[in-house]
Amino acid sequence: MDKPPYKLSSVLLGHTEDVRAVASFADGTVVSASRDKTARVWKPTGKANKYEQSAILVGHTNFVSSVCVLNPSKKNPKGYIITGSNDNTICVYTADETEPIHRITRHQNAVCHLRAGKQEDTFLSSSWDLTAKLWDINDLSKPQVNLVGHTAAVWCIADLLNGSIVTGSADKLVIIWTRNGSVQHKLTGHTDCVRDIVDIKEDEFLTCANDATIRHWNAKLGTCLGTYCGHENYIYSISAVPNGTYVYSSGEDRTVRIWYNAELSQTIVLPTQSIWCIDLFPNGDIVVGSSDGVVRIFSCNPERYANAEMLQAFEKEVASTTLNAQQVIGDINIKDLPDSRVLLQPGQRDGQTKIVNEGDAVRAYSWSQNEQRWIKIGDVMGASGGTAATSGKQLYNGIEYDYVFSVDIQDGVPPLKLPYNKGQDPWHVAQKFLHDNNLSQLFLDQVANFIVKNSEPAPVVSTGSQYVDPFTGGSRYVPGSGTSSSTLDVTVQPSFSSSNVSSSPSYIPQLKYLKLEQANWSAIFGNNHI
């Protein structure tokens, strides 16, 4: 690496939820998109490396999950900011306005990726609706090209200098398209969801994926030219200088990684878990957004480094976060676990499990009713690598959710999956689940209450009487209102009987193995048993 190392330059505070996407104008202006339902514009003040928040863009009703910018041109001298959301819409703003001048509703699911096109005044979008589209900013009545061919969520899209378009999907495929929408190549190699794409030469581009690898491809030949390995978990975003000499990636392992000539050159650890997005400034600085709601800028120019006090505070924060991460196994906080004294008390039932912090290791024990003692099962170990288990992220049909619950309908039938994102209305989600799976309306309260109890923190529930269910047209049950039609208390996993929907099934005693796929760990370990 022939330039100084990257160090923190600026910290931009304002978002209240994860920053899922960032983009930058040629003049250094940054736009960030967040789960707090806003996009924010940050302009350099001209004083050292300081930025100020100049605008909050409104218009979306759900997470803002993607953003791109179109730099000013002769035809459009102000430039544009374009955002995509989990409300299935794309909003287009002129660079000096906070309200959208256009709202595009052509996608049928979350718009998870946006990218400026190589041709002036064009941009591209991809969605969980299995499609990707090419747009002309001067004619948004319909997409210029509609790309249909993936079998799962299309997580990313990019324009190549040779005129081709590339998409990556949760179906693990990378597809190269002509500009009229026909498939040129279907590329295999990634073993998990493909999350981002960046072009580096006329016929070459890079992709990153949940398999913790970056792959280098030749678009003309449809071949893989190499693989970058170094990340320890999901890679969410990738950027690069035009010739690919320098490549920048970020992911679920709390790091930004800088690659020089395909070799790992520098690893920057951040004081947060998920580094969702990364973008490159023309001057070589990089901007990243993360799960702590913070936008950070890093520079390789010592003149743009943050002051010594700020750098020291950042390093201290990183050290503290790293130490805390070492104290966690999965969702379990080791310091909250009981010590071995808890094993002096007999178990409450055969097969009851306790996880114990014994100082040198965390171990699991099972109560034997016959032997009247706790039997060691084994050591509880963490894991690394790009898997759903180690990332803490829940994927269902290639789409990311905060929770994916399993619901047993009846014996001998595989459980149904119930996906849920924090902030969604649990009764709306429950109603859709019943509708999609042809289940009785009598289960609505059971499913919704299960979501409320097993999501952390508890979702915000509006108690206003004006609510109208979008599926039934009726109002909904609110916990504590006394209007529930069911007395079932589901604490781990709901199990519904389709043979007798007029009465609530019995759960006590539990006579068969009960699988825990999702649970409130803090509540469980607070009672010292699971």
Coordinates of C-alpha atoms in Angstrom, one line a residue:
M1 CA 0.0 0.0 0.0
D2 CA 1.6 3.2 -1.2
K3 CA -0.3 5.7 1.0
P4 CA -0.8 6.3 4.7
P5 CA -3.2 4.2 6.7
Y6 CA -6.9 5.2 6.9
K7 CA -7.9 6.9 10.2
L8 CA -11.1 8.4 11.5
S9 CA -11.8 11.9 10.0
S10 CA -15.4 12.8 10.9
V11 CA -18.3 11.5 12.9
L12 CA -21.8 12.5 11.7
L13 CA -24.5 12.1 14.4
G14 CA -28.3 12.5 13.8
H15 CA -29.9 9.2 12.8
T16 CA -31.7 7.2 15.5
E17 CA -31.6 3.8 13.8
D18 CA -29.3 1.8 11.6
V19 CA -27.7 3.6 8.7
R20 CA -28.3 1.2 5.8
A21 CA -27.0 3.2 2.8
V22 CA -24.7 6.1 2.0
A23 CA -23.9 8.0 -1.2
S24 CA -21.7 11.0 -1.9
F25 CA -21.8 13.9 -4.4
A26 CA -18.7 15.0 -6.2
D27 CA -18.4 18.0 -4.0
G28 CA -18.2 15.9 -0.8
T29 CA -21.8 16.1 0.3
V30 CA -23.0 12.9 1.9
V31 CA -26.5 11.5 1.9
S32 CA -27.4 8.7 4.4
A33 CA -30.4 6.5 4.6
S34 CA -31.7 4.9 7.8
R35 CA -34.2 2.6 9.4
D36 CA -35.5 5.7 11.2
K37 CA -37.5 6.4 8.0
T38 CA -35.4 9.4 6.9
A39 CA -32.5 10.3 4.7
R40 CA -30.1 13.0 5.8
V41 CA -27.9 15.4 3.9
W42 CA -24.5 16.3 5.3
K43 CA -22.5 19.1 3.8
P44 CA -18.8 19.9 4.4
T45 CA -18.5 23.2 6.2
G46 CA -15.2 24.1 4.6
K47 CA -13.5 24.2 8.0
A48 CA -11.0 21.4 8.4
N49 CA -13.0 18.1 8.1
K50 CA -16.2 19.3 9.7
Y51 CA -19.7 18.4 8.3
E52 CA -23.1 19.8 9.2
Q53 CA -26.5 18.3 8.7
S54 CA -28.2 20.5 6.1
A55 CA -31.5 18.6 5.5
I56 CA -33.7 15.8 6.6
L57 CA -35.5 14.2 3.7
V58 CA -39.0 12.9 4.4
G59 CA -41.6 11.1 2.4
H60 CA -41.2 7.4 3.2
T61 CA -43.4 5.5 5.6
N62 CA -41.0 2.7 6.4
F63 CA -37.2 2.0 6.6
V64 CA -35.2 3.9 4.0
S65 CA -32.9 1.1 2.8
S66 CA -31.1 2.5 -0.2
V67 CA -29.9 5.8 -1.7
C68 CA -28.0 7.1 -4.7
V69 CA -27.2 10.5 -6.1
L70 CA -27.1 12.0 -9.6
N71 CA -24.5 14.8 -9.8
P72 CA -25.5 18.1 -11.4
S73 CA -25.6 18.2 -15.2
K74 CA -26.4 20.7 -17.9
K75 CA -29.9 19.4 -18.1
N76 CA -30.4 19.0 -14.3
P77 CA -28.1 21.6 -12.7
K78 CA -29.2 21.0 -9.1
G79 CA -28.6 17.2 -9.2
Y80 CA -30.9 14.6 -7.6
I81 CA -31.1 12.4 -4.5
I82 CA -33.0 9.1 -4.9
T83 CA -34.1 6.9 -2.0
G84 CA -35.6 3.5 -1.8
S85 CA -37.6 2.1 1.0
N86 CA -39.3 -0.9 2.6
D87 CA -42.6 0.9 1.8
N88 CA -41.9 -0.4 -1.8
T89 CA -41.5 3.1 -3.2
I90 CA -38.7 5.2 -4.7
C91 CA -38.6 8.9 -3.9
V92 CA -36.8 11.4 -6.1
Y93 CA -35.6 14.8 -4.6
T94 CA -33.9 17.7 -6.1
A95 CA -30.7 18.3 -4.2
D96 CA -32.1 21.4 -2.4
E97 CA -35.5 20.1 -1.4
T98 CA -36.7 17.9 1.5
E99 CA -40.0 16.7 0.0
P100 CA -39.9 14.3 -3.0
I101 CA -40.8 15.7 -6.5
H102 CA -41.5 12.2 -7.7
R103 CA -42.7 9.0 -6.0
I104 CA -42.2 5.8 -8.0
T105 CA -44.5 2.9 -7.2
R106 CA -43.4 0.3 -9.8
H107 CA -41.8 -2.1 -7.3
Q108 CA -44.0 -4.6 -5.3
N109 CA -41.6 -5.0 -2.4
A110 CA -38.8 -3.2 -0.6
V111 CA -36.4 -1.3 -2.8
C112 CA -33.1 -2.6 -1.3
H113 CA -30.6 -1.1 -3.7
L114 CA -30.1 2.0 -5.9
R115 CA -27.2 2.9 -8.1
A116 CA -26.4 5.8 -10.4
G117 CA -26.1 4.7 -14.1
K118 CA -23.1 5.1 -16.3
Q119 CA -25.2 7.1 -18.8
E120 CA -26.1 10.6 -17.7
D121 CA -29.4 11.0 -15.9
T122 CA -30.0 7.3 -15.4
F123 CA -30.2 5.1 -12.3
L124 CA -30.9 1.5 -11.4
S125 CA -33.0 -0.1 -8.7
S126 CA -33.3 -3.6 -7.3
S127 CA -35.9 -5.1 -5.0
W128 CA -37.1 -8.0 -2.9
D129 CA -39.9 -8.4 -5.5
L130 CA -37.3 -10.4 -7.6
T131 CA -36.9 -7.7 -10.2
A132 CA -34.4 -4.9 -11.1
K133 CA -35.1 -1.8 -13.2
L134 CA -33.3 0.8 -15.3
W135 CA -34.7 4.4 -15.1
D136 CA -34.3 7.7 -16.9
I137 CA -34.7 10.6 -14.5
N138 CA -36.3 12.7 -17.3
D139 CA -39.1 10.1 -17.9
L140 CA -40.2 8.2 -14.8
S141 CA -43.5 7.1 -16.2
K142 CA -42.1 3.6 -16.6
P143 CA -38.7 1.9 -16.3
Q144 CA -36.5 1.9 -19.4
V145 CA -35.7 -1.8 -18.8
N146 CA -37.3 -4.4 -16.5
L147 CA -35.0 -7.2 -15.5
V148 CA -36.8 -10.4 -14.5
G149 CA -35.0 -13.7 -14.0
H150 CA -33.9 -14.1 -10.4
T151 CA -35.8 -16.5 -8.1
A152 CA -35.2 -14.6 -4.9
A153 CA -34.7 -11.0 -3.7
V154 CA -32.4 -9.0 -5.9
W155 CA -30.1 -7.4 -3.4
C156 CA -27.9 -5.3 -5.7
I157 CA -27.4 -3.9 -9.2
A158 CA -24.7 -2.1 -11.1
D159 CA -24.0 -0.6 -14.5
L160 CA -20.9 -1.6 -16.4
L161 CA -18.8 0.6 -18.7
N162 CA -19.3 -1.9 -21.5
G163 CA -23.1 -1.3 -21.4
S164 CA -24.1 -4.4 -19.5
I165 CA -26.1 -4.5 -16.3
V166 CA -25.2 -6.8 -13.4
T167 CA -27.5 -8.0 -10.6
G168 CA -26.9 -10.1 -7.5
S169 CA -29.5 -12.0 -5.6
A170 CA -30.4 -14.1 -2.6
D171 CA -30.6 -17.0 -5.1
K172 CA -26.8 -16.9 -5.0
L173 CA -26.6 -16.0 -8.7
V174 CA -24.9 -13.1 -10.4
I175 CA -26.7 -12.3 -13.7
I176 CA -25.2 -10.2 -16.5
W177 CA -27.9 -8.6 -18.7
T178 CA -27.9 -6.7 -22.0
R179 CA -29.5 -3.3 -22.0
N180 CA -32.6 -4.7 -23.6
G181 CA -33.2 -7.1 -20.7
S182 CA -31.9 -10.4 -22.1
V183 CA -29.5 -12.6 -20.1
Q184 CA -25.9 -12.8 -21.2
H185 CA -24.5 -14.9 -18.4
K186 CA -25.6 -16.5 -15.1
L187 CA -22.6 -16.7 -12.9
T188 CA -22.3 -19.2 -10.0
G189 CA -19.7 -19.4 -7.3
H190 CA -21.1 -17.5 -4.3
T191 CA -22.6 -19.9 -1.7
D192 CA -24.9 -17.4 -0.1
C193 CA -26.9 -14.2 -0.8
V194 CA -25.0 -11.7 -3.1
R195 CA -25.1 -8.3 -1.4
D196 CA -23.3 -5.7 -3.5
I197 CA -21.5 -5.1 -6.8
V198 CA -18.9 -2.6 -8.0
D199 CA -17.4 -2.2 -11.5
I200 CA -13.7 -1.8 -11.8
K201 CA -12.9 -2.0 -15.5
E202 CA -14.9 -2.0 -18.7
D203 CA -15.5 -5.8 -18.6
E204 CA -14.7 -6.5 -14.9
F205 CA -16.5 -6.2 -11.6
L206 CA -16.5 -7.4 -8.0
T207 CA -19.3 -8.9 -5.9
C208 CA -19.5 -9.5 -2.2
A209 CA -21.8 -11.9 -0.4
N210 CA -23.0 -13.4 2.9
D211 CA -20.5 -16.2 2.3
A212 CA -17.8 -13.7 3.6
T213 CA -16.0 -13.6 0.2
I214 CA -15.4 -11.1 -2.6
R215 CA -15.3 -12.4 -6.1
H216 CA -13.7 -10.9 -9.2
W217 CA -15.5 -11.5 -12.5
N218 CA -15.0 -11.0 -16.2
A219 CA -18.4 -9.9 -17.6
K220 CA -17.5 -10.6 -21.2
L221 CA -16.3 -14.2 -20.6
G222 CA -18.6 -14.9 -17.7
T223 CA -15.8 -16.3 -15.6
C224 CA -14.5 -15.8 -12.1
L225 CA -11.0 -14.3 -12.0
G226 CA -10.3 -14.7 -8.3
T227 CA -11.6 -14.6 -4.7
Y228 CA -10.8 -12.2 -1.9
C229 CA -10.9 -13.9 1.6
G230 CA -10.4 -12.0 4.8
H231 CA -13.8 -11.0 6.3
E232 CA -15.1 -13.3 9.0
N233 CA -18.8 -12.8 8.4
Y234 CA -21.4 -11.4 6.0
I235 CA -20.0 -8.7 3.6
Y236 CA -22.7 -6.1 3.0
S237 CA -21.1 -3.4 0.8
I238 CA -18.2 -2.9 -1.5
S239 CA -16.6 0.1 -3.3
A240 CA -13.5 0.6 -5.4
V241 CA -11.4 3.0 -7.4
P242 CA -12.0 2.8 -11.1
N243 CA -9.1 0.4 -11.9
G244 CA -9.7 -1.8 -8.9
T245 CA -6.3 -1.2 -7.4
Y246 CA -7.9 -0.2 -4.1
V247 CA -11.1 -2.0 -2.9
Y248 CA -13.1 -1.2 0.2
S249 CA -15.5 -3.6 1.9
S250 CA -17.6 -3.6 5.0
G251 CA -19.6 -6.3 6.8
E252 CA -21.0 -8.0 9.9
D253 CA -17.6 -8.7 11.5
R254 CA -17.5 -5.0 12.7
T255 CA -14.8 -4.1 10.2
V256 CA -14.0 -2.1 7.1
R257 CA -11.3 -3.7 5.0
I258 CA -9.0 -2.1 2.5
W259 CA -7.6 -4.2 -0.3
Y260 CA -4.6 -3.3 -2.4
N261 CA -4.0 -5.3 -5.6
A262 CA -6.3 -8.0 -4.3
E263 CA -4.4 -8.4 -1.0
L264 CA -5.8 -7.3 2.4
S265 CA -3.9 -4.2 3.3
Q266 CA -5.7 -2.7 6.3
T267 CA -8.5 -3.6 8.7
I268 CA -10.5 -0.9 10.5
V269 CA -12.5 -2.1 13.5
L270 CA -15.6 -0.1 14.4
P271 CA -17.4 0.1 17.7
T272 CA -20.5 -1.4 16.4
Q273 CA -21.6 -4.8 15.0
S274 CA -23.0 -4.3 11.5
I275 CA -21.2 -2.0 9.0
W276 CA -24.0 -1.8 6.4
C277 CA -22.6 0.4 3.7
I278 CA -19.5 2.1 2.3
D279 CA -18.9 4.7 -0.4
L280 CA -15.8 6.3 -1.8
F281 CA -15.1 10.0 -2.2
P282 CA -13.2 11.4 -5.2
N283 CA -10.4 12.4 -2.9
G284 CA -9.9 8.8 -1.6
D285 CA -11.8 9.2 1.7
I286 CA -14.4 6.6 2.6
V287 CA -17.8 7.1 4.3
V288 CA -19.5 4.2 6.1
G289 CA -22.9 3.7 7.8
S290 CA -23.5 1.3 10.6
S291 CA -26.0 -0.3 13.0
D292 CA -25.3 2.2 15.8
G293 CA -26.9 5.0 13.6
V294 CA -23.6 6.7 13.0
V295 CA -22.0 7.9 9.8
R296 CA -18.2 7.9 9.9
I297 CA -15.7 9.2 7.4
F298 CA -12.1 7.8 7.3
S299 CA -9.2 9.4 5.4
C300 CA -5.8 8.3 4.3
N301 CA -4.6 12.0 4.2
P302 CA -3.0 12.9 7.6
E303 CA -4.2 16.5 7.1
R304 CA -7.8 15.2 7.3
Y305 CA -7.3 12.9 10.3
A306 CA -9.5 13.8 13.3
N307 CA -7.7 15.5 16.2
A308 CA -5.8 13.4 18.7
E309 CA -8.5 13.6 21.4
M310 CA -11.2 12.3 18.9
L311 CA -8.9 9.5 17.7
Q312 CA -8.1 8.4 21.2
A313 CA -11.8 8.4 22.1
F314 CA -12.6 6.3 19.0
E315 CA -9.9 3.8 19.8
K316 CA -11.1 3.5 23.4
E317 CA -14.7 2.9 22.1
V318 CA -13.4 0.2 19.8
A319 CA -11.5 -1.5 22.5
S320 CA -14.5 -1.5 24.8
T321 CA -16.8 -2.9 22.1
T322 CA -14.3 -5.6 21.2
L323 CA -14.0 -6.6 24.9
N324 CA -17.8 -6.7 25.2
A325 CA -18.1 -8.9 22.1
Q326 CA -15.8 -11.4 23.6
Q327 CA -18.2 -11.6 26.5
V328 CA -21.1 -12.8 24.3
I329 CA -21.9 -16.2 22.8
G330 CA -24.6 -15.8 20.3
D331 CA -27.4 -13.9 22.1
I332 CA -26.0 -14.9 25.5
N333 CA -24.2 -12.4 27.7
I334 CA -21.6 -14.4 29.6
K335 CA -21.5 -12.1 32.6
D336 CA -25.2 -12.5 33.1
L337 CA -24.9 -16.3 33.4
P338 CA -25.1 -17.9 36.9
D339 CA -22.0 -19.6 38.4
S340 CA -21.7 -23.3 39.4
R341 CA -23.6 -22.7 42.7
V342 CA -26.8 -22.9 40.8
L343 CA -26.2 -26.6 40.2
L344 CA -26.6 -27.2 44.0
Q345 CA -30.3 -26.9 43.6
P346 CA -32.3 -29.8 42.0
G347 CA -33.9 -29.3 38.6
Q348 CA -37.6 -28.9 38.2
R349 CA -38.1 -31.5 35.4
D350 CA -36.2 -34.2 33.5
G351 CA -34.1 -32.7 30.7
Q352 CA -34.1 -29.1 32.1
T353 CA -31.0 -27.3 30.9
K354 CA -28.8 -24.7 32.6
I355 CA -25.9 -22.8 31.1
V356 CA -23.3 -22.0 33.7
N357 CA -20.3 -19.6 33.7
E358 CA -17.5 -21.6 35.3
G359 CA -14.9 -18.9 34.9
D360 CA -12.6 -20.8 32.5
A361 CA -15.5 -21.9 30.2
V362 CA -19.2 -21.7 29.7
R363 CA -20.8 -25.1 30.1
A364 CA -24.3 -26.6 29.7
Y365 CA -25.8 -29.1 32.1
S366 CA -29.0 -31.2 31.9
W367 CA -31.0 -32.4 34.9
S368 CA -31.5 -36.2 35.2
Q369 CA -34.6 -37.1 37.1
N370 CA -33.5 -40.7 37.4
E371 CA -30.1 -39.9 38.8
Q372 CA -31.2 -36.8 40.6
R373 CA -28.2 -34.8 39.5
W374 CA -27.0 -32.3 36.9
I375 CA -25.1 -34.0 34.0
K376 CA -22.6 -32.0 32.0
I377 CA -23.7 -31.8 28.3
G378 CA -20.6 -30.0 27.1
D379 CA -18.9 -26.6 26.6
V380 CA -20.9 -23.8 25.0
M381 CA -18.9 -22.4 22.1
G382 CA -19.2 -19.3 19.9
A383 CA -18.5 -19.5 16.2
S384 CA -17.2 -17.4 13.3
G385 CA -17.8 -17.2 9.6
G386 CA -20.6 -15.9 7.4
T387 CA -23.6 -17.8 8.6
A388 CA -27.1 -16.7 9.8
A389 CA -26.2 -18.2 13.2
T390 CA -23.1 -16.1 13.6
S391 CA -24.4 -12.9 12.1
G392 CA -27.5 -12.7 14.3
K393 CA -29.4 -11.7 11.2
Q394 CA -32.5 -13.7 10.1
L395 CA -33.0 -14.4 6.4
Y396 CA -36.3 -15.8 5.1
N397 CA -36.7 -16.3 1.3
G398 CA -33.6 -14.3 0.9
I399 CA -35.1 -11.3 2.7
E400 CA -33.7 -9.9 6.0
Y401 CA -35.9 -9.7 9.1
D402 CA -35.3 -9.0 12.7
Y403 CA -37.1 -12.2 13.7
V404 CA -38.2 -15.3 11.8
F405 CA -40.4 -17.4 14.1
S406 CA -41.3 -21.1 13.6
V407 CA -45.0 -22.0 14.0
D408 CA -46.0 -25.6 14.3
I409 CA -49.4 -26.2 12.8
Q410 CA -49.9 -29.9 13.4
D411 CA -47.9 -33.1 14.0
G412 CA -46.0 -34.4 11.0
V413 CA -46.2 -31.1 9.1
P414 CA -43.1 -28.8 8.8
P415 CA -43.4 -25.6 10.8
L416 CA -44.4 -22.4 9.0
K417 CA -42.1 -19.4 9.1
L418 CA -43.4 -16.1 10.5
P419 CA -41.1 -13.2 9.5
Y420 CA -41.2 -9.9 11.5
N421 CA -39.4 -6.6 11.6
K422 CA -39.3 -4.3 14.6
G423 CA -41.6 -1.4 14.1
Q424 CA -44.2 -3.4 12.1
D425 CA -47.7 -3.6 13.4
P426 CA -47.9 -7.2 14.9
W427 CA -51.6 -7.5 14.1
H428 CA -51.0 -6.6 10.5
V429 CA -48.2 -9.2 10.3
A430 CA -50.3 -11.8 12.0
Q431 CA -53.2 -11.2 9.7
K432 CA -51.0 -11.5 6.6
F433 CA -49.5 -14.7 8.0
L434 CA -53.0 -16.2 8.5
H435 CA -54.0 -15.0 5.0
D436 CA -50.9 -16.4 3.3
N437 CA -51.2 -19.8 4.9
N438 CA -55.0 -20.2 4.8
L439 CA -55.3 -20.4 8.6
S440 CA -58.4 -19.7 10.7
Q441 CA -59.1 -16.1 11.7
L442 CA -59.5 -17.5 15.3
F443 CA -55.7 -17.6 15.6
L444 CA -55.2 -13.9 15.0
D445 CA -54.8 -12.9 18.6
Q446 CA -52.5 -15.9 19.4
V447 CA -50.1 -15.1 16.6
A448 CA -50.1 -11.3 17.3
N449 CA -49.6 -11.8 21.1
F450 CA -46.7 -14.2 20.4
I451 CA -45.0 -11.6 18.2
V452 CA -45.4 -9.0 21.0
K453 CA -44.0 -11.3 23.7
N454 CA -41.1 -12.6 21.7
S455 CA -39.8 -9.5 20.0
E456 CA -37.4 -7.3 21.9
P457 CA -37.9 -4.5 22.4
A458 CA -41.7 -4.9 22.3
P459 CA -43.2 -3.3 19.2
V460 CA -45.1 -0.1 19.5
V461 CA -48.8 -0.8 19.3
S462 CA -51.3 1.9 18.6
T463 CA -54.5 1.6 20.7
G464 CA -56.5 4.1 18.8
S465 CA -60.0 2.9 17.9
Q466 CA -59.6 4.4 14.4
Y467 CA -57.5 1.4 13.3
V468 CA -58.9 -0.6 10.4
D469 CA -57.3 -4.0 9.5
P470 CA -56.3 -3.8 5.8
F471 CA -57.4 -7.5 5.3
T472 CA -60.6 -7.8 7.3
G473 CA -61.8 -4.2 7.6
G474 CA -62.3 -4.7 11.3
S475 CA -60.6 -3.3 14.4
R476 CA -57.9 -5.3 16.4
Y477 CA -57.4 -6.7 19.8
V478 CA -54.9 -4.8 22.0
P479 CA -53.2 -6.5 25.0
G480 CA -54.8 -5.8 28.3
S481 CA -58.1 -4.6 26.7
G482 CA -60.0 -7.6 27.8
T483 CA -61.3 -8.4 24.4
S484 CA -59.2 -11.4 23.6
S485 CA -61.0 -14.4 22.3
S486 CA -58.2 -16.7 23.4
T487 CA -56.7 -17.6 26.7
L488 CA -53.6 -19.3 25.3
D489 CA -50.3 -18.1 26.7
V490 CA -47.6 -18.8 24.2
T491 CA -44.1 -18.3 25.7
V492 CA -41.8 -20.0 23.3
Q493 CA -43.4 -21.1 20.1
P494 CA -47.0 -21.2 19.0
S495 CA -48.5 -24.6 17.9
F496 CA -51.9 -24.6 16.3
S497 CA -54.2 -27.5 15.6
S498 CA -56.0 -27.2 12.3
S499 CA -58.4 -30.0 13.1
N500 CA -60.3 -28.2 15.8
V501 CA -60.2 -24.4 15.4
S502 CA -63.2 -23.8 17.7
S503 CA -61.2 -24.5 20.9
S504 CA -57.8 -23.5 22.1
P505 CA -55.2 -26.4 22.0
S506 CA -53.6 -27.5 25.3
Y507 CA -49.9 -27.0 25.9
I508 CA -49.5 -28.3 29.4
P509 CA -48.1 -30.9 30.0
Q510 CA -45.6 -30.7 27.2
L511 CA -45.3 -34.3 26.0
K512 CA -42.8 -33.9 23.1
Y513 CA -39.6 -32.2 22.2
L514 CA -40.0 -28.5 21.9
K515 CA -37.5 -26.7 19.6
L516 CA -36.4 -23.2 20.6
E517 CA -35.5 -21.3 17.5
Q518 CA -36.3 -17.8 18.8
A519 CA -36.5 -16.6 22.4
N520 CA -36.0 -13.7 24.7
W521 CA -32.7 -14.7 26.2
S522 CA -32.6 -12.0 28.8
A523 CA -35.9 -13.2 30.3
I524 CA -34.9 -16.8 30.2
F525 CA -31.5 -16.4 31.9
G526 CA -33.1 -14.0 34.4
N527 CA -34.9 -17.0 35.8
N528 CA -31.8 -19.1 35.7
H529 CA -33.3 -21.8 33.6
I530 CA -34.4 -22.6 30.1

